[in-house]
Amino acid sequence: MTDFPLHTPETAPEASKPLIEASQKAFGRLPGLHAVMAEAPALLEGYQQLHRLFAEETSFDKDELTVVWQTINVEHNCHYCVPAHTGIAKRMTVDDAISEALRNETPLPNAHLEALRSFTLQVVRQRGDVSDDQVQAFLDAGFTQRQILEVVLGVAQKVMSNYTNHLAKTPVDAPMRAFAWEKRRPA
C-alpha cells in the first residue's frame, strides 16, 4: 500500500507552495485533499481552477451546486467529500433536508432538484452517453443546454477529488468529522 503524504507549506513541492497558500487563505486551513494533491502540483492547480469555475462561474444556485456535488460524491462513495460538502452546504445555508436526502439517497424536497440529481447520475453512470429522452427530461424540468455542460464540469471536478481520496485514503478533516458518512447498504 502506498502512503500519500499530507503536505504542509514546508514539505510541499515548490510548485505547490503558492497553491497551498491559496487554499489556506480560502479555507482558513489546509484541507487534507489539497495537502494530498500538492504532491502533484498540476493536479492541485487543476482542481482549484475547476472548483472555482464550477462554484463561481456556472448558472447553478447554491442548492443546485450542492445537488451536483453530493450526487457525484455519494455515487462515487467518497468518504472524504460527502462530509466536506455537508459542511460546505451548511456554510452556504443550504437546507439540511437537501443535504440529508442526498447523503441518504432519498427523494429531494422538490421535482426540480430531483431532476438534477437524476440527470447527474445518468451522466456519471453512463459516462456522458445519455439518451435523447434523458436530455429532454432534464430540459423539461427547467434546465438548459448550458447546464447540461455545467454538469460535465461538476463531474470533472469531483472525479479529481473523489478518485484522489480513494487512492490516498485521505483522512476526513477535523471540522468535517461531525458529518462522517458511509454509504447505506441495501436492506
mmCIF file of C-alpha atoms in Angstrom:
data_model
loop_
_atom_site.group_PDB
_atom_site.id
_atom_site.type_symbol
_atom_site.label_atom_id
_atom_site.label_comp_id
_atom_site.label_asym_id
_atom_site.label_seq_id
_atom_site.Cartn_x
_atom_site.Cartn_y
_atom_site.Cartn_z
ATOM 1 C CA MET A 1 0.000 0.000 0.000
ATOM 2 C CA THR A 2 1.250 3.464 -0.880
ATOM 3 C CA ASP A 3 1.042 6.109 1.808
ATOM 4 C CA PHE A 4 0.449 9.505 0.233
ATOM 5 C CA PRO A 5 1.933 12.418 2.158
ATOM 6 C CA LEU A 6 -0.241 15.128 3.612
ATOM 7 C CA HIS A 7 1.956 18.028 2.590
ATOM 8 C CA THR A 8 2.436 21.186 4.577
ATOM 9 C CA PRO A 9 3.752 24.504 3.286
ATOM 10 C CA GLU A 10 7.201 23.295 4.334
ATOM 11 C CA THR A 11 7.107 19.830 2.697
ATOM 12 C CA ALA A 12 5.186 20.577 -0.496
ATOM 13 C CA PRO A 13 6.916 20.617 -3.858
ATOM 14 C CA GLU A 14 7.954 24.161 -4.763
ATOM 15 C CA ALA A 15 5.272 24.490 -7.471
ATOM 16 C CA SER A 16 2.567 23.596 -4.920
ATOM 17 C CA LYS A 17 3.554 26.142 -2.276
ATOM 18 C CA PRO A 18 1.571 29.078 -3.738
ATOM 19 C CA LEU A 19 -1.384 26.742 -4.308
ATOM 20 C CA ILE A 20 -1.289 25.589 -0.679
ATOM 21 C CA GLU A 21 -1.082 29.212 0.408
ATOM 22 C CA ALA A 22 -4.185 29.986 -1.664
ATOM 23 C CA SER A 23 -6.028 27.042 -0.084
ATOM 24 C CA GLN A 24 -5.127 28.158 3.424
ATOM 25 C CA LYS A 25 -6.296 31.678 2.632
ATOM 26 C CA ALA A 26 -9.582 30.461 1.117
ATOM 27 C CA PHE A 27 -10.446 27.926 3.825
ATOM 28 C CA GLY A 28 -8.631 29.261 6.882
ATOM 29 C CA ARG A 29 -6.795 25.929 6.997
ATOM 30 C CA LEU A 30 -5.253 23.439 4.599
ATOM 31 C CA PRO A 31 -7.865 20.832 3.600
ATOM 32 C CA GLY A 32 -6.474 17.306 3.600
ATOM 33 C CA LEU A 33 -7.476 16.837 -0.023
ATOM 34 C CA HIS A 34 -5.298 19.799 -1.028
ATOM 35 C CA ALA A 35 -2.449 18.528 1.160
ATOM 36 C CA VAL A 36 -2.540 15.219 -0.743
ATOM 37 C CA MET A 37 -2.973 16.808 -4.173
ATOM 38 C CA ALA A 38 0.063 19.025 -3.502
ATOM 39 C CA GLU A 39 2.244 16.018 -4.370
ATOM 40 C CA ALA A 40 1.199 16.649 -7.994
ATOM 41 C CA PRO A 41 1.127 20.444 -8.431
ATOM 42 C CA ALA A 42 -0.717 20.245 -11.755
ATOM 43 C CA LEU A 43 -3.499 18.204 -10.147
ATOM 44 C CA LEU A 44 -3.919 20.666 -7.284
ATOM 45 C CA GLU A 45 -3.910 23.643 -9.638
ATOM 46 C CA GLY A 46 -6.389 21.963 -11.985
ATOM 47 C CA TYR A 47 -8.668 21.043 -9.099
ATOM 48 C CA GLN A 48 -8.594 24.560 -7.665
ATOM 49 C CA GLN A 49 -9.450 26.023 -11.057
ATOM 50 C CA LEU A 50 -12.302 23.592 -11.717
ATOM 51 C CA HIS A 51 -13.681 24.175 -8.220
ATOM 52 C CA ARG A 52 -13.618 27.942 -8.722
ATOM 53 C CA LEU A 53 -15.205 27.690 -12.156
ATOM 54 C CA PHE A 54 -17.951 25.317 -11.037
ATOM 55 C CA ALA A 55 -18.742 27.151 -7.792
ATOM 56 C CA GLU A 56 -18.491 30.712 -9.125
ATOM 57 C CA GLU A 57 -18.999 30.720 -12.881
ATOM 58 C CA THR A 58 -21.840 28.270 -13.538
ATOM 59 C CA SER A 59 -25.511 29.189 -13.615
ATOM 60 C CA PHE A 60 -26.392 26.866 -10.713
ATOM 61 C CA ASP A 61 -27.638 28.289 -7.426
ATOM 62 C CA LYS A 62 -26.349 27.043 -4.050
ATOM 63 C CA ASP A 63 -28.915 24.233 -3.822
ATOM 64 C CA GLU A 64 -28.183 23.055 -7.352
ATOM 65 C CA LEU A 65 -24.416 23.180 -6.795
ATOM 66 C CA THR A 66 -24.892 21.026 -3.715
ATOM 67 C CA VAL A 67 -27.066 18.550 -5.608
ATOM 68 C CA VAL A 68 -24.463 18.080 -8.332
ATOM 69 C CA TRP A 69 -21.520 17.817 -5.917
ATOM 70 C CA GLN A 70 -23.158 15.488 -3.430
ATOM 71 C CA THR A 71 -24.836 13.305 -6.047
ATOM 72 C CA ILE A 72 -21.417 12.566 -7.503
ATOM 73 C CA ASN A 73 -19.745 12.208 -4.097
ATOM 74 C CA VAL A 74 -22.364 9.700 -2.932
ATOM 75 C CA GLU A 75 -22.336 7.781 -6.223
ATOM 76 C CA HIS A 76 -18.541 7.549 -6.017
ATOM 77 C CA ASN A 77 -18.780 6.568 -2.326
ATOM 78 C CA CYS A 78 -16.298 9.272 -1.307
ATOM 79 C CA HIS A 79 -15.668 9.032 2.437
ATOM 80 C CA TYR A 80 -13.966 12.460 2.414
ATOM 81 C CA CYS A 81 -16.066 14.587 0.060
ATOM 82 C CA VAL A 82 -19.518 13.718 1.416
ATOM 83 C CA PRO A 83 -18.670 15.091 4.890
ATOM 84 C CA ALA A 84 -16.753 18.003 3.373
ATOM 85 C CA HIS A 85 -19.647 19.039 1.145
ATOM 86 C CA THR A 86 -22.096 18.593 4.000
ATOM 87 C CA GLY A 87 -20.105 21.225 5.885
ATOM 88 C CA ILE A 88 -19.831 23.392 2.764
ATOM 89 C CA ALA A 89 -23.610 23.166 2.273
ATOM 90 C CA LYS A 90 -24.147 24.289 5.863
ATOM 91 C CA ARG A 91 -21.869 27.298 5.281
ATOM 92 C CA MET A 92 -23.803 28.072 2.093
ATOM 93 C CA THR A 93 -27.078 27.838 4.128
ATOM 94 C CA VAL A 94 -28.449 25.005 2.023
ATOM 95 C CA ASP A 95 -31.495 23.447 3.703
ATOM 96 C CA ASP A 96 -30.450 20.426 5.791
ATOM 97 C CA ALA A 97 -33.312 18.463 4.197
ATOM 98 C CA ILE A 98 -31.483 18.681 0.855
ATOM 99 C CA SER A 99 -28.197 17.516 2.364
ATOM 100 C CA GLU A 100 -29.836 14.647 4.222
ATOM 101 C CA ALA A 101 -31.732 13.455 1.145
ATOM 102 C CA LEU A 102 -28.520 13.484 -0.877
ATOM 103 C CA ARG A 103 -26.500 11.709 1.821
ATOM 104 C CA ASN A 104 -29.214 9.082 2.334
ATOM 105 C CA GLU A 105 -30.233 8.734 -1.328
ATOM 106 C CA THR A 106 -33.841 9.551 -0.515
ATOM 107 C CA PRO A 107 -36.156 11.850 -2.518
ATOM 108 C CA LEU A 108 -35.238 15.525 -2.631
ATOM 109 C CA PRO A 109 -37.762 18.163 -1.473
ATOM 110 C CA ASN A 110 -38.789 19.170 -4.998
ATOM 111 C CA ALA A 111 -39.027 17.768 -8.509
ATOM 112 C CA HIS A 112 -36.609 20.330 -9.958
ATOM 113 C CA LEU A 113 -33.735 19.246 -7.715
ATOM 114 C CA GLU A 114 -34.655 15.582 -8.160
ATOM 115 C CA ALA A 115 -34.401 16.029 -11.952
ATOM 116 C CA LEU A 116 -30.922 17.496 -11.473
ATOM 117 C CA ARG A 117 -29.852 14.568 -9.298
ATOM 118 C CA SER A 118 -31.294 12.078 -11.790
ATOM 119 C CA PHE A 119 -29.542 13.694 -14.754
ATOM 120 C CA THR A 120 -26.238 13.968 -12.864
ATOM 121 C CA LEU A 121 -26.434 10.264 -12.009
ATOM 122 C CA GLN A 122 -27.170 9.432 -15.634
ATOM 123 C CA VAL A 123 -24.127 11.413 -16.770
ATOM 124 C CA VAL A 124 -21.893 9.664 -14.217
ATOM 125 C CA ARG A 125 -23.242 6.138 -14.632
ATOM 126 C CA GLN A 126 -23.481 6.318 -18.415
ATOM 127 C CA ARG A 127 -20.178 8.178 -18.797
ATOM 128 C CA GLY A 128 -21.918 11.047 -20.555
ATOM 129 C CA ASP A 129 -23.698 8.806 -23.048
ATOM 130 C CA VAL A 130 -27.207 9.872 -22.019
ATOM 131 C CA SER A 131 -30.168 9.289 -24.283
ATOM 132 C CA ASP A 132 -32.131 11.971 -26.103
ATOM 133 C CA ASP A 133 -35.091 11.182 -23.822
ATOM 134 C CA GLN A 134 -32.930 11.696 -20.711
ATOM 135 C CA VAL A 135 -31.666 15.033 -22.057
ATOM 136 C CA GLN A 136 -35.218 16.103 -22.911
ATOM 137 C CA ALA A 137 -36.467 15.184 -19.422
ATOM 138 C CA PHE A 138 -33.724 17.400 -17.964
ATOM 139 C CA LEU A 139 -34.654 20.275 -20.249
ATOM 140 C CA ASP A 140 -38.359 19.761 -19.496
ATOM 141 C CA ALA A 141 -37.534 20.134 -15.781
ATOM 142 C CA GLY A 142 -36.457 23.718 -16.486
ATOM 143 C CA PHE A 143 -32.749 23.270 -17.096
ATOM 144 C CA THR A 144 -30.785 24.467 -20.128
ATOM 145 C CA GLN A 145 -28.244 23.157 -22.600
ATOM 146 C CA ARG A 146 -25.660 25.257 -20.779
ATOM 147 C CA GLN A 147 -26.485 23.416 -17.570
ATOM 148 C CA ILE A 148 -26.074 20.053 -19.299
ATOM 149 C CA LEU A 149 -22.470 21.037 -19.963
ATOM 150 C CA GLU A 150 -22.055 22.557 -16.491
ATOM 151 C CA VAL A 151 -22.934 19.152 -15.019
ATOM 152 C CA VAL A 152 -19.997 17.785 -17.027
ATOM 153 C CA LEU A 153 -17.758 20.410 -15.388
ATOM 154 C CA GLY A 154 -19.005 19.328 -11.946
ATOM 155 C CA VAL A 155 -18.313 15.683 -12.787
ATOM 156 C CA ALA A 156 -14.767 16.553 -13.896
ATOM 157 C CA GLN A 157 -14.095 18.397 -10.641
ATOM 158 C CA LYS A 158 -15.471 15.601 -8.483
ATOM 159 C CA VAL A 159 -13.629 12.846 -10.372
ATOM 160 C CA MET A 160 -10.395 14.613 -9.459
ATOM 161 C CA SER A 161 -11.236 14.813 -5.763
ATOM 162 C CA ASN A 162 -13.142 11.554 -5.316
ATOM 163 C CA TYR A 163 -10.514 9.453 -7.091
ATOM 164 C CA THR A 164 -7.672 11.156 -5.208
ATOM 165 C CA ASN A 165 -9.389 10.459 -1.901
ATOM 166 C CA HIS A 166 -9.928 6.812 -2.794
ATOM 167 C CA LEU A 167 -6.296 6.346 -3.825
ATOM 168 C CA ALA A 168 -4.832 8.270 -0.879
ATOM 169 C CA LYS A 169 -7.432 7.319 1.744
ATOM 170 C CA THR A 170 -7.406 10.985 2.736
ATOM 171 C CA PRO A 171 -8.380 11.398 6.389
ATOM 172 C CA VAL A 172 -11.525 13.480 6.924
ATOM 173 C CA ASP A 173 -10.615 16.947 8.186
ATOM 174 C CA ALA A 174 -11.337 17.565 11.864
ATOM 175 C CA PRO A 175 -14.012 20.244 11.233
ATOM 176 C CA MET A 176 -15.909 17.841 8.973
ATOM 177 C CA ARG A 177 -15.770 14.718 11.157
ATOM 178 C CA ALA A 178 -19.123 15.656 12.678
ATOM 179 C CA PHE A 179 -20.584 14.934 9.225
ATOM 180 C CA ALA A 180 -18.950 11.499 8.827
ATOM 181 C CA TRP A 181 -20.754 9.339 6.300
ATOM 182 C CA GLU A 182 -20.959 5.790 4.998
ATOM 183 C CA LYS A 183 -22.985 4.697 2.023
ATOM 184 C CA ARG A 184 -26.177 2.900 3.012
ATOM 185 C CA ARG A 185 -26.204 -0.760 2.162
ATOM 186 C CA PRO A 186 -29.340 -2.242 0.605
ATOM 187 C CA ALA A 187 -31.558 -3.956 3.154
#
